[in-house]
Coordinates of C-alpha atoms and ligand atoms in Angstrom, one line a residue:
X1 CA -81.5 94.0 -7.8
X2 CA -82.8 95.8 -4.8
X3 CA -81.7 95.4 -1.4
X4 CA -85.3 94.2 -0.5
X5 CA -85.1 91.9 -3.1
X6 CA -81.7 90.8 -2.5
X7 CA -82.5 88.3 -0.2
X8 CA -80.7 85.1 0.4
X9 CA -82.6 82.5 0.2
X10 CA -82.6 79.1 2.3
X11 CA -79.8 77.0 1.6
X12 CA -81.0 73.7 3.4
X13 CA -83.3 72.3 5.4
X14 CA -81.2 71.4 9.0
X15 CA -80.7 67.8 9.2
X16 CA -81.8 65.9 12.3
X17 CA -79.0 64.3 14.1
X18 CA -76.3 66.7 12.3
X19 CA -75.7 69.4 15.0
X20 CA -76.0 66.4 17.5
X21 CA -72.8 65.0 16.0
X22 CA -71.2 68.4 16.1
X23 CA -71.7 68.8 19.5
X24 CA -70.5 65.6 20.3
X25 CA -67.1 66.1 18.1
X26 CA -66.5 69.7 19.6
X27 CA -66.3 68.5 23.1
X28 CA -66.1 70.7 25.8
X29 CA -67.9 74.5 26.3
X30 CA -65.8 77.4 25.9
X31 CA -68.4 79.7 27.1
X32 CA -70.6 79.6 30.1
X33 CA -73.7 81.9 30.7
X34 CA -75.1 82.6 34.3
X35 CA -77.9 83.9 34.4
X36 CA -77.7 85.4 37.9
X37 CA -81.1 86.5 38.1
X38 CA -84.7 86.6 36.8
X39 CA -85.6 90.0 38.8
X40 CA -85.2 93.2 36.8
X41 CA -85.3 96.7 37.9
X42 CA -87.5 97.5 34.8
X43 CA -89.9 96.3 33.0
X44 CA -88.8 96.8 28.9
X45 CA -91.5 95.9 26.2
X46 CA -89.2 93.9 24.2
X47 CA -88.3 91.5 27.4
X48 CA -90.5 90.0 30.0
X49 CA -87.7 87.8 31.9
X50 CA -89.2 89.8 35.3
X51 CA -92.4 87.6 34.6
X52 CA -90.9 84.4 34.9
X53 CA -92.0 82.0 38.0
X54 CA -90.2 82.9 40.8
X55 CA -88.3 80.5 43.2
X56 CA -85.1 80.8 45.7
X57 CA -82.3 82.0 43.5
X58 CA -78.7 80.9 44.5
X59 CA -76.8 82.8 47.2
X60 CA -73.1 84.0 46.1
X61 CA -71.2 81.6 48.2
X62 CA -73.3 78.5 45.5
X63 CA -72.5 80.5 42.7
X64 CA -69.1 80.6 44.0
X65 CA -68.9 76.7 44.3
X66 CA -70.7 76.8 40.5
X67 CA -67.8 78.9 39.3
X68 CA -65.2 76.3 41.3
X69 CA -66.5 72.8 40.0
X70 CA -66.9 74.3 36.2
X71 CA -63.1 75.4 36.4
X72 CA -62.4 71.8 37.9
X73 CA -63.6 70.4 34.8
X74 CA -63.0 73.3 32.4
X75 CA -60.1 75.1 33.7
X76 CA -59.8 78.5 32.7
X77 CA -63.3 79.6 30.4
X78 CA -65.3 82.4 29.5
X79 CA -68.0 83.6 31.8
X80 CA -71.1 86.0 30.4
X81 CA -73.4 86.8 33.5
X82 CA -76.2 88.2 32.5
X83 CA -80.5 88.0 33.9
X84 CA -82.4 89.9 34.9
X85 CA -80.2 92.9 35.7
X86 CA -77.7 91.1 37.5
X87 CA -76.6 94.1 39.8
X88 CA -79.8 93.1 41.6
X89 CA -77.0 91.2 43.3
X90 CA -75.3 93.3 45.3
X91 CA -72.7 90.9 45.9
X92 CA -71.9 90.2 42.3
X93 CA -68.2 92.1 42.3
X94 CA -67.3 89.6 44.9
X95 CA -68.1 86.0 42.3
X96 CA -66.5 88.1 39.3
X97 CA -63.7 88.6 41.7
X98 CA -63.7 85.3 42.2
X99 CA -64.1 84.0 39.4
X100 CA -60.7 86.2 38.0
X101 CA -58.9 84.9 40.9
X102 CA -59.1 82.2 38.3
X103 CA -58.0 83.4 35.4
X104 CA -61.5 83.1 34.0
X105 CA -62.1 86.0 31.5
X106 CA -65.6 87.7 32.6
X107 CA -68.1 90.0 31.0
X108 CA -71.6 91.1 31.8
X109 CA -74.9 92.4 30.5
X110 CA -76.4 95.2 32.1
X111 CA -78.8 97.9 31.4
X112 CA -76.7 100.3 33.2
X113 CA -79.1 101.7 35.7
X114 CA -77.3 100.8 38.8
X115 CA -73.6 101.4 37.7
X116 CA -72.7 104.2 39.7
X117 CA -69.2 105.4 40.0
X118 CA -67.6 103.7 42.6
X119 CA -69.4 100.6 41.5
X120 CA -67.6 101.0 37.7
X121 CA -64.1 101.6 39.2
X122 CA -64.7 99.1 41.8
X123 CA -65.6 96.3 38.9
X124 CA -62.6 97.7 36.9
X125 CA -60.3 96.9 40.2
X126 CA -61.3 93.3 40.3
X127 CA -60.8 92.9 36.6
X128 CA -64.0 92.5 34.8
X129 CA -63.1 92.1 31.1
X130 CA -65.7 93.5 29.4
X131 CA -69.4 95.0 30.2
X132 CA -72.2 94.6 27.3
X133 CA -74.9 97.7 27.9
X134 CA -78.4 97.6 26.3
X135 CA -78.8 100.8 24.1
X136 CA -81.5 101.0 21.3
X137 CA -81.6 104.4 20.5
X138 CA -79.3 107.7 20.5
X139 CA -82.8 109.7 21.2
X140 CA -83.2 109.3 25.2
X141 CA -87.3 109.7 24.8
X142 CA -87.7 106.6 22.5
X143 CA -84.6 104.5 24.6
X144 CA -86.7 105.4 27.9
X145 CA -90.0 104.3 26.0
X146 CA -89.0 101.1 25.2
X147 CA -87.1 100.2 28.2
X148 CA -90.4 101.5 30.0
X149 CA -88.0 103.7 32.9
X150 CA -87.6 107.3 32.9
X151 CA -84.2 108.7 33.2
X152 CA -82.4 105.2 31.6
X153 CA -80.8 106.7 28.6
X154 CA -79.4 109.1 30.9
X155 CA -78.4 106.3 33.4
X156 CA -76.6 104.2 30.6
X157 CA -74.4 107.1 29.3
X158 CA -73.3 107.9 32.6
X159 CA -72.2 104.2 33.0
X160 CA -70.4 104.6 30.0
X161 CA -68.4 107.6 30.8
X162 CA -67.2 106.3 34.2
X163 CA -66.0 103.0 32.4
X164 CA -64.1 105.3 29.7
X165 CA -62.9 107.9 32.0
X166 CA -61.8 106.0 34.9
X167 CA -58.0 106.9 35.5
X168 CA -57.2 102.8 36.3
X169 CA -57.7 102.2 32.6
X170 CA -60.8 101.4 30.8
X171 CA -62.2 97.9 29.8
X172 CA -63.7 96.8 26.3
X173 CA -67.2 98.2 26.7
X174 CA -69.8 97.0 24.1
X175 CA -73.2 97.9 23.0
X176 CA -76.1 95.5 22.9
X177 CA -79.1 97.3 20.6
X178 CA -82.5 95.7 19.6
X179 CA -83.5 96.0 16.2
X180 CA -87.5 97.4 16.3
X181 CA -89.3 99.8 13.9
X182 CA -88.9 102.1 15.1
X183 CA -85.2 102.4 15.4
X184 CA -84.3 101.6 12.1
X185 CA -83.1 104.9 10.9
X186 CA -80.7 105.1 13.5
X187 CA -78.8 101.9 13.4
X188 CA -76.0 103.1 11.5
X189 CA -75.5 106.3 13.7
X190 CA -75.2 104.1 16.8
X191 CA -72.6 102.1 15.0
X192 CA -70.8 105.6 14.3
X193 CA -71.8 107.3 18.0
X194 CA -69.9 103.7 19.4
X195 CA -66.5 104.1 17.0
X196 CA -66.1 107.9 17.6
X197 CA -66.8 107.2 21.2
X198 CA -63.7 104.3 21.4
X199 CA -66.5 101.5 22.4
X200 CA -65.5 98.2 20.8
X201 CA -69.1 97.1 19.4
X202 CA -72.7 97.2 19.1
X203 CA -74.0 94.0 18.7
X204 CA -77.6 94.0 16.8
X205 CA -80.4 91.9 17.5
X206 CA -83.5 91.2 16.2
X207 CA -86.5 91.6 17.9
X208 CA -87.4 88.2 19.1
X209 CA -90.6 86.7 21.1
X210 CA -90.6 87.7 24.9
X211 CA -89.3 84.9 27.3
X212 CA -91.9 83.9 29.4
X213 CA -94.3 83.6 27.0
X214 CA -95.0 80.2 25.7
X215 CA -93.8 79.8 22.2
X216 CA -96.0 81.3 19.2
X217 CA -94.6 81.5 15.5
X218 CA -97.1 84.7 15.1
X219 CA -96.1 86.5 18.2
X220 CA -95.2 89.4 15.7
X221 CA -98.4 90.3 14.7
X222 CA -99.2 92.2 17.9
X223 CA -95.8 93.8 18.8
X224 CA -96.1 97.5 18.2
X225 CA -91.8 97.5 18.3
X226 CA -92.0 94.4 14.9
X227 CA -90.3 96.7 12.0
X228 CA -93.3 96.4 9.4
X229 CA -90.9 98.2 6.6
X230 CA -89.2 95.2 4.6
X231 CA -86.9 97.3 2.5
X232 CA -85.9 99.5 5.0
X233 CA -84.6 96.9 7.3
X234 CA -82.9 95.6 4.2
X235 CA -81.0 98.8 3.0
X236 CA -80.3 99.0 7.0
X237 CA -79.0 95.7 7.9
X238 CA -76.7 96.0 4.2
X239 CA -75.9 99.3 5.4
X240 CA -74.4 97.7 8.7
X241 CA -72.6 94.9 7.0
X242 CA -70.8 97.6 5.1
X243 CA -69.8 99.7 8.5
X244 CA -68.9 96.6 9.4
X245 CA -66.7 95.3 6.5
X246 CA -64.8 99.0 7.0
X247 CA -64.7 99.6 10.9
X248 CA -64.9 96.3 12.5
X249 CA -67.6 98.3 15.0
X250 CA -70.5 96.3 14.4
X251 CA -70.6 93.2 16.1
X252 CA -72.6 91.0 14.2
X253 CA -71.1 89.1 11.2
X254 CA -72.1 90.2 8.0
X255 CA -73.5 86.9 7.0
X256 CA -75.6 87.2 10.5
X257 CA -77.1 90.1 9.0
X258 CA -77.6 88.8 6.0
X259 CA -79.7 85.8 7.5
X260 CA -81.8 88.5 9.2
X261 CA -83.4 89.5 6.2
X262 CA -85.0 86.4 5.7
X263 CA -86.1 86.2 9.6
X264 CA -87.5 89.7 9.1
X265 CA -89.2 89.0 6.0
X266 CA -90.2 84.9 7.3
X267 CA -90.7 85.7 11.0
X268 CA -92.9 82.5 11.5
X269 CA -90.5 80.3 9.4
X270 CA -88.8 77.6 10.1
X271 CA -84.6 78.4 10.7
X272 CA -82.6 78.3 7.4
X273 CA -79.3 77.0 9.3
X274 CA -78.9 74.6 12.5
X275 CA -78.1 76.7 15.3
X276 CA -75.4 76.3 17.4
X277 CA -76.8 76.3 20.9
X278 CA -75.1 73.6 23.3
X279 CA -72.1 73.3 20.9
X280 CA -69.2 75.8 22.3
X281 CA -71.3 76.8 25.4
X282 CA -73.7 75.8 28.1
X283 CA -76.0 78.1 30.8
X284 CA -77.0 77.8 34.4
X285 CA -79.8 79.4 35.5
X286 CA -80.8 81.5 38.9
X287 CA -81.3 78.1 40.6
X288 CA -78.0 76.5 39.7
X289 CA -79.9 74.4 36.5
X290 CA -77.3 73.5 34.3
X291 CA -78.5 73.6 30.3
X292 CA -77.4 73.7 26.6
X293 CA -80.0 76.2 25.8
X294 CA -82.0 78.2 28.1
X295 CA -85.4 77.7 25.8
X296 CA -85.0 74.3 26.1
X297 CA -85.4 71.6 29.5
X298 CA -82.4 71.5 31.6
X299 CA -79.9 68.8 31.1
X300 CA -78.9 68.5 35.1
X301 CA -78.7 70.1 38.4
X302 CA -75.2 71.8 39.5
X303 CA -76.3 71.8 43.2
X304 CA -76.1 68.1 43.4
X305 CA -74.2 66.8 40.2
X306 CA -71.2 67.8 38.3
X307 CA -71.4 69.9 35.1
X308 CA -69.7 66.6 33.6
X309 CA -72.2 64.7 34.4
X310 CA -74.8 66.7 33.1
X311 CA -73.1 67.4 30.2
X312 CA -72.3 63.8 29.0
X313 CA -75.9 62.6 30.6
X314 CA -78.9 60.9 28.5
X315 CA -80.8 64.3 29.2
X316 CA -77.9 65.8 27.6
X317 CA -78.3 63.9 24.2
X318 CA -81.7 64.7 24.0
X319 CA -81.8 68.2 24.5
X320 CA -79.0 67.9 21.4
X321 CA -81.2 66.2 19.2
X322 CA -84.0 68.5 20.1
X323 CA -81.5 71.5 19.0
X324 CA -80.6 69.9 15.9
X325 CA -83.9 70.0 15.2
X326 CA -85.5 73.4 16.4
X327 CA -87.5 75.9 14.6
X328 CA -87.4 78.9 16.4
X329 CA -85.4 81.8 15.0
X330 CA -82.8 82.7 18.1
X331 CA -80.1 80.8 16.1
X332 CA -79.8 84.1 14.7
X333 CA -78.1 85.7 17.7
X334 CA -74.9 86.1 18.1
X335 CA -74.0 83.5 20.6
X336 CA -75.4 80.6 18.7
X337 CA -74.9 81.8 15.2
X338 CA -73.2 79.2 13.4
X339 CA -70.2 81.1 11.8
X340 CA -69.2 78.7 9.4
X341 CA -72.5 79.1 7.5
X342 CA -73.1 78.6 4.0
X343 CA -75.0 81.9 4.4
X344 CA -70.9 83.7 4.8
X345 CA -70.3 86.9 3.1
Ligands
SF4_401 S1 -84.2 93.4 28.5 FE1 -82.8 93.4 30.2 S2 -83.2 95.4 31.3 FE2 -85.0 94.9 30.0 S3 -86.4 93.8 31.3 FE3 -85.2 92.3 30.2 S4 -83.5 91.8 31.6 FE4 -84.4 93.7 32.3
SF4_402 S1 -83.0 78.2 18.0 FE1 -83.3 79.1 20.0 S2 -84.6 77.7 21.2 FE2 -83.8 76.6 19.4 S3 -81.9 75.6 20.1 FE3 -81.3 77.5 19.3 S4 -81.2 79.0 21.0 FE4 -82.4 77.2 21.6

C-alpha cells in the first residue's frame, strides 16, 4: 500500500457527553496557558492573532496576582506563556521570575525577534525552563516570507545561539514549525538541523484556520501556504514518525501524525477523536478571562473570581459539553491531542 493510501481511517464518531465525564474524573489542570498578549511585532500569513479586537491587557502586577491565586489552588503547575509575541511585555522576566519563585516550571513561545543577548542570559538567570521558537524553514528567504519580516530567520538563529552558548548553562530549547506546502521537502532536515544542533524538539503543526477569523470549514481553499500534494505530505509526515521512533527529536507523537493525514486529506471534516481541550489544562487570556479552550466562550473572570470557581462553574460544564462535541480540527495539536487514542502507533 502506498503511503497516500495508507491512511487511517476514522475510528468513531466522538460521543456527546464522553469527554465531559473525562474532564470531570481528571480533576484539576496541570497546564496553564497565558496568553500575555494579542499584539505582535509581525504580521505572519499563517496567524492573524494581531487582528483581534483590542482592549486594556493586564498589567504585570495582575498577572502576578493571576500566577498567586492559580498556585493557591494548584500549587506548583506548568505555565506556557505565549500571544502575541509576549516580549511585547517588557516586564515579562519579572512574572516568570515570579512565577519560579514558586517552583512553577515555565516555558514560552516566541518568534525570537526580540531575544537579544542580555535578554537570553537574563531569562536563563531567573530560570526559565524551556523557550519554544517558531521556525518553518532552514531557507531564511521562504521563513522571512511567511512570517512577513525581513531579517527573522536571521533573528531566530541568533536567539538560538545565545540560549546554547550562554556560559550559565543552557535550557531545553524547542522548535515550533508549521506544516504548509511549501515546506514539505524540508521537514525532515529541520528535524536533523534540531538533533545535530542539541535542541530537544520540533514540534509540527498543521496549518490551521487563522484566529480571528470566524470559523469556516473551507478556509483552505484560498490559503496559498495549504499543501495541495496529498502523497507528499504522506511520505513526509511517515517520514517524521520514523525520525521520531529513532531519535526522539520530533515532538509530535507518531499516532498525531498519523491522524494528520486524514486532516490533510478531510480538512473540512468533522474530528475523528474527542479532543482534549479543558481536560489537563486551562488558558487565561490578555484580559485575565479564564477558559478551557481559547476558541470557545470563557468559563469566568480571574480579576474578580477564583480559578475554582470558574472551573467548577455552570459556564464551566457547558463549555465541556460543547468540547465534547466540537468539530473543528485543532484537537490535532499537541496540547490537546488525546494520547491515549485508538489512532496509537
Ligand atoms: S504566529 Fe506568532 S509571530 Fe506570527 S503573527 Fe502569530 S503570534 Fe505573531
Ligand atoms: S477542537 Fe479546537 S476549538 Fe474544539 S475544543 Fe478542541 S481546541 Fe477547542
Amino acid at each position: 500500500m502506498s503511503a497516500a493510501t495508507d491512511l487511517t481511517p476514522p475510528i468513531k464518531k466522538v460521543r456527546p457527553g464522553h469527554h465531559a465525564a473525562e474532564a470531570i474524573r481528571t480533576g484539576l489542570p496541570q497546564v496553564v496557558h497565558f496568553s500575555i498578549t494579542d499584539v505582535c511585532n509581525i504580521s505572519c500569513k499563517q496567524c492573524d492573532i494581531w487582528a483581534k479586537k483590542k482592549g486594556r491587557e493586564l498589567h504585570l502586577e495582575e498577572w502576578k496576582g493571576i500566577v498567586d491565586k492559580l498556585h493557591d489552588w494548584l500549587g506548583p503547575f506548568v505555565l506556557k506563556i505565549a500571544g502575541g509575541e509576549p516580549f511585547v511585555k517588557k516586564w515579562l522576566p519579572d512574572l516568570i521570575g515570579h512565577a519560579r519563585s514558586k517552583n512553577i516550571f515555565v516555558g514560552v513561545s516566541s518568534n525570537g525577534i526580540l531575544i537579544d543577548r542580555p535578554l537570553a542570559w537574563k531569562l536563563l538567570d531567573i530560570g526559565l525552563n524551556e523557550i519554544n521558537l517558531s521556525l518553518d524553514s532552514l531557507r531564511p528567504e521562504w521563513h522571512d516570507y511567511v512570517r512577513n519580516y525581513k531579517g527573522t530567520f536571521q533573528r531566530v538563529m541568533e536567539a538560538i545561539r545565545y540560549f546554547k552558548e550562554a556560559p550559565q548553562g543552557s535550557i531545553d530549547v524547542n522548535l515550533a514549525c508549521i506544516i504548509h506546502h511549501q515546506n514539505l521537502d524540508e521537514l525532515v532536515d529541520i528535524a536533523w538541523w534540531a538533533k545535530e544542533n542539541k535542541l530537544r524538539t520540533v514540534t509540527y503543526q498543521p496549518l490551521l484556520q487563522n484566529f480571528a477569523e470566524s470559523y469556516n470549514p473551507f478556509w483552505y481553499k484560498t490559503s496559498e501556504l495549504w499543501p495541495r500534494d496529498y502523497a507528499k505530505v504522506c511520505r513526509t509526515l511517515d517520514d517524521l514518525s520514523a525520525f521520531r521512533r529513532k531519535h526522539w527529536t520530533v515532538g509530535n507523537l507518531p499516532a498525531q501524525l498519523n491522524t494528520m493525514k486524514y486532516y490533510f486529506k478531510n480538512p473540512d471534516h468533522e474530528p475523528v477523536q474527542p479532543c482534549t481541550a479543558g481536560t489537563n489544562d486551562a488558558a487565561v487570556d490578555p484580559f485575565g478571562k479564564f477558559y478551557l479552550c481559547f476558541n470557545l466562550d470563557s468559563i469566568g473572570d480571574l480579576m474578580v473570581q477564583t480559578p475554582e470557581e470558574a472551573h467548577t462553574s455552570h459556564l464551566a460544564n457547558q463549555r465541556r459539553a460543547e468540547i465534547s462535541g466540537c468539530g473543528r480540527n485543532c484537537y490535532l495539536l499537541n496540547c490537546v491531542f488525546a494520547e491515549d487514542s485508538e489512532h496509537m502507533s
